[in-house]
C-alpha cells in the first residue's frame, strides 16, 4: 500500500510518549503535563498520621509546674513563699515568732491594720514548702492561671483569703465582746495561704470535666471534714470549708473568663 507524503511545511506527527515508554521498558515513567516535582513530597506529607502521635504530644507534664512566662503570678508567688520558708526554717526562732505574730490575721491586728496583716499573713506557708497546702498551691494555681489568666487567678486567691479570714475572725471578736470567749482569743496566731488555695481548688473544679471535678471535690471536702471533726483547730478548719465554698461560688464568673480566653484561639 502506497504512503502519501505529508503536506509541505508540516512535520510528521510524533508518536505519543506513552507508546515509547511502553516499548522501552527501561525508560522511567515520564511526568504528564499536570504533574510537578512536588508530587512525591505531597504524597508523603498527606499520609495519615497515626492517632497516637498527637496524643503523645498532648501529654506535657511540665505544664503542671509554673513558669515565669506562662504563669507569672504563681511562679513569682511560689518563689516568694520559698524565701519566707527558708527564713522560718533557718532564722532565729525568736525573730521568726515575731514576724509571724506581726503578720497574724487575728482580731487585734485586723482592727489596727487590716491591709498589712491580710497581705503579710499570705507570705507564709504553715508547715513549710513540703506541706500538702504548699504542694496544692503550686499545682492548683498553675492550672487555674493557665485557664483564666494571672490577674484573675490572683483575684480568686485573694477573695478566698480575705473573705474566709473575715468570716472566721469577726465571730471571734463578737464572741469576746459578748463575754463568751476570753480576751486572749483576740491574739491567736493565724497565717498562711491555705484559705486562698482552698478557694482556688473550688474555682478550678468548675473548669474541669465532670470525671475530674467530682473526685477532686469529694477528696478535698472529705479531708476538710475530717480535720473539722478532729476539732484540733476548728476556726481554721471552718475557714477552709468557707474558702472552698467561695471558690465554688465563682464558677459562673471563672467559666466566662475561661470561655473568653478560648474564643480568640477558636476563631
Short mmCIF file of C-alpha atoms in Angstrom, two decimals:
data_model
loop_
_atom_site.label_atom_id
_atom_site.label_comp_id
_atom_site.label_asym_id
_atom_site.label_seq_id
_atom_site.Cartn_x
_atom_site.Cartn_y
_atom_site.Cartn_z
CA UNK A 1 0.00 0.00 0.00
CA UNK A 2 1.42 3.36 -1.01
CA UNK A 3 2.05 6.03 1.63
CA UNK A 4 1.17 9.59 0.90
CA UNK A 5 3.68 12.30 1.71
CA UNK A 6 2.68 14.88 4.31
CA UNK A 7 1.77 18.34 3.11
CA UNK A 8 4.62 20.76 2.51
CA UNK A 9 5.79 22.60 5.67
CA UNK A 10 4.31 20.18 8.20
CA UNK A 11 6.25 17.65 10.24
CA UNK A 12 5.05 14.11 10.60
CA UNK A 13 3.20 13.52 13.90
CA UNK A 14 5.38 12.17 16.70
CA UNK A 15 4.30 9.00 18.47
CA UNK A 16 2.86 9.60 21.95
CA UNK A 17 5.25 9.37 24.88
CA UNK A 18 3.24 6.58 26.41
CA UNK A 19 3.83 4.40 23.39
CA UNK A 20 7.60 4.93 23.56
CA UNK A 21 7.77 4.18 27.25
CA UNK A 22 5.78 1.06 26.59
CA UNK A 23 8.35 -0.10 24.00
CA UNK A 24 11.34 0.78 26.18
CA UNK A 25 10.80 -0.95 29.48
CA UNK A 26 13.95 0.52 30.97
CA UNK A 27 12.83 4.11 30.41
CA UNK A 28 11.46 5.75 33.62
CA UNK A 29 7.88 6.90 33.50
CA UNK A 30 7.69 10.48 32.28
CA UNK A 31 5.71 13.19 34.05
CA UNK A 32 2.42 14.16 32.50
CA UNK A 33 1.53 17.78 31.71
CA UNK A 34 -0.17 18.28 35.09
CA UNK A 35 2.36 16.60 37.31
CA UNK A 36 5.01 18.52 39.26
CA UNK A 37 8.20 17.65 41.00
CA UNK A 38 6.48 18.14 44.35
CA UNK A 39 4.01 15.33 43.79
CA UNK A 40 6.14 12.83 45.63
CA UNK A 41 6.60 15.21 48.56
CA UNK A 42 2.86 15.87 48.75
CA UNK A 43 2.18 12.17 48.86
CA UNK A 44 4.44 11.78 51.88
CA UNK A 45 3.09 14.85 53.66
CA UNK A 46 -0.53 13.88 53.08
CA UNK A 47 -0.07 10.41 54.51
CA UNK A 48 -2.39 9.93 57.51
CA UNK A 49 -0.58 10.44 60.82
CA UNK A 50 -1.28 7.80 63.46
CA UNK A 51 -3.68 9.00 66.14
CA UNK A 52 -1.22 8.10 68.88
CA UNK A 53 1.24 10.81 67.84
CA UNK A 54 -0.92 13.85 68.76
CA UNK A 55 -1.97 12.16 71.97
CA UNK A 56 1.66 11.71 73.00
CA UNK A 57 2.42 15.31 72.11
CA UNK A 58 -0.58 16.47 74.15
CA UNK A 59 0.88 14.90 77.28
CA UNK A 60 3.07 17.69 78.61
CA UNK A 61 3.61 17.04 82.33
CA UNK A 62 5.90 20.06 82.71
CA UNK A 63 2.84 22.28 82.26
CA UNK A 64 1.76 21.23 85.74
CA UNK A 65 4.52 23.48 87.12
CA UNK A 66 4.61 27.28 86.96
CA UNK A 67 6.89 29.16 84.58
CA UNK A 68 7.88 32.85 84.50
CA UNK A 69 6.31 33.39 81.08
CA UNK A 70 3.28 31.09 81.22
CA UNK A 71 2.15 31.59 84.82
CA UNK A 72 3.97 34.63 86.23
CA UNK A 73 1.66 35.08 89.24
CA UNK A 74 2.06 31.52 90.51
CA UNK A 75 5.77 31.41 89.70
CA UNK A 76 6.57 34.69 91.46
CA UNK A 77 4.36 33.91 94.43
CA UNK A 78 5.85 30.41 94.82
CA UNK A 79 9.36 31.88 94.71
CA UNK A 80 8.43 34.33 97.46
CA UNK A 81 6.97 31.54 99.59
CA UNK A 82 10.18 29.54 99.18
CA UNK A 83 12.17 32.51 100.51
CA UNK A 84 9.93 33.01 103.54
CA UNK A 85 10.00 29.26 104.21
CA UNK A 86 13.81 29.35 104.24
CA UNK A 87 13.66 32.24 106.71
CA UNK A 88 11.27 30.42 109.01
CA UNK A 89 13.40 27.25 108.87
CA UNK A 90 16.85 28.77 109.40
CA UNK A 91 16.42 32.16 111.08
CA UNK A 92 16.50 32.76 114.82
CA UNK A 93 13.31 31.29 116.37
CA UNK A 94 12.59 34.48 118.29
CA UNK A 95 12.78 36.52 115.08
CA UNK A 96 10.55 34.06 113.24
CA UNK A 97 7.95 34.15 116.01
CA UNK A 98 7.96 37.96 115.98
CA UNK A 99 7.49 38.01 112.18
CA UNK A 100 4.64 35.51 112.30
CA UNK A 101 2.97 37.27 115.20
CA UNK A 102 3.20 40.59 113.38
CA UNK A 103 1.67 39.01 110.25
CA UNK A 104 -1.13 37.21 112.07
CA UNK A 105 -4.69 37.97 110.97
CA UNK A 106 -6.09 37.85 114.49
CA UNK A 107 -8.80 40.21 115.62
CA UNK A 108 -6.39 42.62 117.32
CA UNK A 109 -4.30 43.08 114.17
CA UNK A 110 -7.32 43.24 111.86
CA UNK A 111 -8.73 46.11 113.91
CA UNK A 112 -5.45 48.08 113.86
CA UNK A 113 -4.01 47.42 110.38
CA UNK A 114 -6.20 45.09 108.30
CA UNK A 115 -4.48 45.72 104.95
CA UNK A 116 -0.99 44.98 106.23
CA UNK A 117 -1.84 41.76 108.05
CA UNK A 118 -4.06 40.41 105.28
CA UNK A 119 -1.12 40.76 102.90
CA UNK A 120 1.55 39.78 105.41
CA UNK A 121 -0.22 36.61 106.53
CA UNK A 122 -0.30 35.36 102.93
CA UNK A 123 3.51 35.47 102.71
CA UNK A 124 3.99 32.40 104.87
CA UNK A 125 3.26 28.69 104.48
CA UNK A 126 2.19 26.85 107.60
CA UNK A 127 4.20 23.64 107.64
CA UNK A 128 6.80 24.67 105.07
CA UNK A 129 7.10 24.08 101.35
CA UNK A 130 6.56 20.32 101.70
CA UNK A 131 3.15 20.68 103.36
CA UNK A 132 0.05 19.50 101.45
CA UNK A 133 -1.25 23.04 101.02
CA UNK A 134 2.10 24.21 99.64
CA UNK A 135 2.08 21.46 97.01
CA UNK A 136 -1.57 22.18 96.23
CA UNK A 137 -0.70 25.87 95.88
CA UNK A 138 1.72 25.14 93.03
CA UNK A 139 -0.43 22.61 91.17
CA UNK A 140 -3.83 24.26 91.61
CA UNK A 141 -2.87 27.87 90.94
CA UNK A 142 -0.75 26.85 87.94
CA UNK A 143 -3.71 25.02 86.41
CA UNK A 144 -6.09 27.87 87.23
CA UNK A 145 -3.78 30.57 85.88
CA UNK A 146 -3.31 28.74 82.58
CA UNK A 147 -7.08 28.77 82.16
CA UNK A 148 -8.17 32.24 83.32
CA UNK A 149 -5.00 34.36 83.44
CA UNK A 150 -2.76 35.86 86.08
CA UNK A 151 -4.79 38.78 87.42
CA UNK A 152 -7.98 36.76 87.66
CA UNK A 153 -6.20 33.93 89.46
CA UNK A 154 -4.81 36.45 91.93
CA UNK A 155 -8.34 37.80 92.39
CA UNK A 156 -9.76 34.34 93.18
CA UNK A 157 -6.94 33.65 95.62
CA UNK A 158 -7.32 36.99 97.43
CA UNK A 159 -11.11 36.64 97.52
CA UNK A 160 -10.87 33.33 99.34
CA UNK A 161 -8.06 34.51 101.60
CA UNK A 162 -9.76 37.74 102.69
CA UNK A 163 -13.38 36.59 102.96
CA UNK A 164 -12.60 33.33 104.76
CA UNK A 165 -10.33 35.20 107.19
CA UNK A 166 -13.03 37.74 107.99
CA UNK A 167 -15.69 35.04 108.24
CA UNK A 168 -13.69 33.24 110.93
CA UNK A 169 -12.20 36.16 112.86
CA UNK A 170 -15.19 38.52 113.06
CA UNK A 171 -17.26 35.96 115.04
CA UNK A 172 -14.34 35.59 117.45
CA UNK A 173 -14.33 39.33 118.09
CA UNK A 174 -18.08 39.37 118.61
CA UNK A 175 -17.87 36.41 120.98
CA UNK A 176 -15.20 38.18 123.04
CA UNK A 177 -17.37 41.31 123.24
CA UNK A 178 -20.31 39.18 124.38
CA UNK A 179 -18.19 37.51 127.03
CA UNK A 180 -18.37 34.03 125.53
CA UNK A 181 -14.61 33.87 124.80
CA UNK A 182 -11.62 35.14 126.80
CA UNK A 183 -9.68 38.20 125.69
CA UNK A 184 -6.71 36.01 124.72
CA UNK A 185 -8.73 34.84 121.70
CA UNK A 186 -8.11 38.23 120.13
CA UNK A 187 -4.41 37.38 119.74
CA UNK A 188 -4.47 33.89 118.22
CA UNK A 189 -1.77 33.08 115.65
CA UNK A 190 -3.32 32.90 112.19
CA UNK A 191 -1.31 32.98 108.96
CA UNK A 192 -0.74 31.04 105.74
CA UNK A 193 -2.04 30.58 102.20
CA UNK A 194 -4.44 27.72 102.85
CA UNK A 195 -7.65 29.80 102.54
CA UNK A 196 -6.58 31.10 99.13
CA UNK A 197 -5.59 27.62 98.00
CA UNK A 198 -8.95 26.19 99.10
CA UNK A 199 -10.74 28.89 97.09
CA UNK A 200 -8.51 28.08 94.10
CA UNK A 201 -9.41 24.39 94.34
CA UNK A 202 -13.11 25.27 94.39
CA UNK A 203 -12.77 27.59 91.37
CA UNK A 204 -10.63 25.15 89.36
CA UNK A 205 -13.13 22.34 89.90
CA UNK A 206 -15.69 24.31 87.92
CA UNK A 207 -13.42 24.31 84.86
CA UNK A 208 -12.66 20.58 84.90
CA UNK A 209 -14.68 17.81 83.23
CA UNK A 210 -17.13 16.01 85.47
CA UNK A 211 -14.97 12.90 85.82
CA UNK A 212 -12.21 15.04 87.36
CA UNK A 213 -14.40 17.56 89.18
CA UNK A 214 -16.28 15.09 91.37
CA UNK A 215 -13.21 13.17 92.66
CA UNK A 216 -11.39 16.45 93.37
CA UNK A 217 -14.22 17.98 95.37
CA UNK A 218 -15.00 14.70 97.12
CA UNK A 219 -11.41 14.03 98.20
CA UNK A 220 -10.68 17.59 99.30
CA UNK A 221 -14.05 18.06 101.01
CA UNK A 222 -13.66 14.78 102.89
CA UNK A 223 -10.19 15.82 104.08
CA UNK A 224 -11.57 19.14 105.38
CA UNK A 225 -14.46 17.41 107.15
CA UNK A 226 -12.06 15.00 108.85
CA UNK A 227 -9.97 17.93 110.08
CA UNK A 228 -13.10 19.64 111.37
CA UNK A 229 -14.29 16.53 113.21
CA UNK A 230 -10.86 16.15 114.81
CA UNK A 231 -11.53 19.56 116.44
CA UNK A 232 -7.85 20.46 116.72
CA UNK A 233 -8.25 23.91 115.13
CA UNK A 234 -11.95 24.48 114.42
CA UNK A 235 -11.61 28.12 113.36
CA UNK A 236 -9.07 27.30 110.65
CA UNK A 237 -10.97 24.20 109.58
CA UNK A 238 -14.19 26.17 109.19
CA UNK A 239 -12.21 28.74 107.23
CA UNK A 240 -11.08 26.06 104.76
CA UNK A 241 -14.66 24.93 104.16
CA UNK A 242 -15.82 28.54 103.74
CA UNK A 243 -13.00 29.25 101.28
CA UNK A 244 -13.88 26.14 99.27
CA UNK A 245 -17.48 27.35 99.09
CA UNK A 246 -16.28 30.77 97.95
CA UNK A 247 -14.32 29.15 95.13
CA UNK A 248 -17.35 27.10 94.07
CA UNK A 249 -19.45 30.27 94.09
CA UNK A 250 -17.13 31.77 91.44
CA UNK A 251 -17.97 29.09 88.85
CA UNK A 252 -20.22 31.32 86.68
CA UNK A 253 -17.54 34.01 86.55
CA UNK A 254 -14.48 31.80 86.01
CA UNK A 255 -16.30 29.85 83.30
CA UNK A 256 -16.99 33.09 81.43
CA UNK A 257 -13.35 34.08 81.81
CA UNK A 258 -12.23 30.69 80.54
CA UNK A 259 -14.58 30.85 77.55
CA UNK A 260 -13.36 34.38 76.73
CA UNK A 261 -9.74 33.17 76.64
CA UNK A 262 -10.64 30.24 74.39
CA UNK A 263 -12.69 32.35 71.97
CA UNK A 264 -9.74 34.00 70.11
CA UNK A 265 -7.99 30.64 69.76
CA UNK A 266 -11.15 29.03 68.43
CA UNK A 267 -11.82 31.90 65.99
#
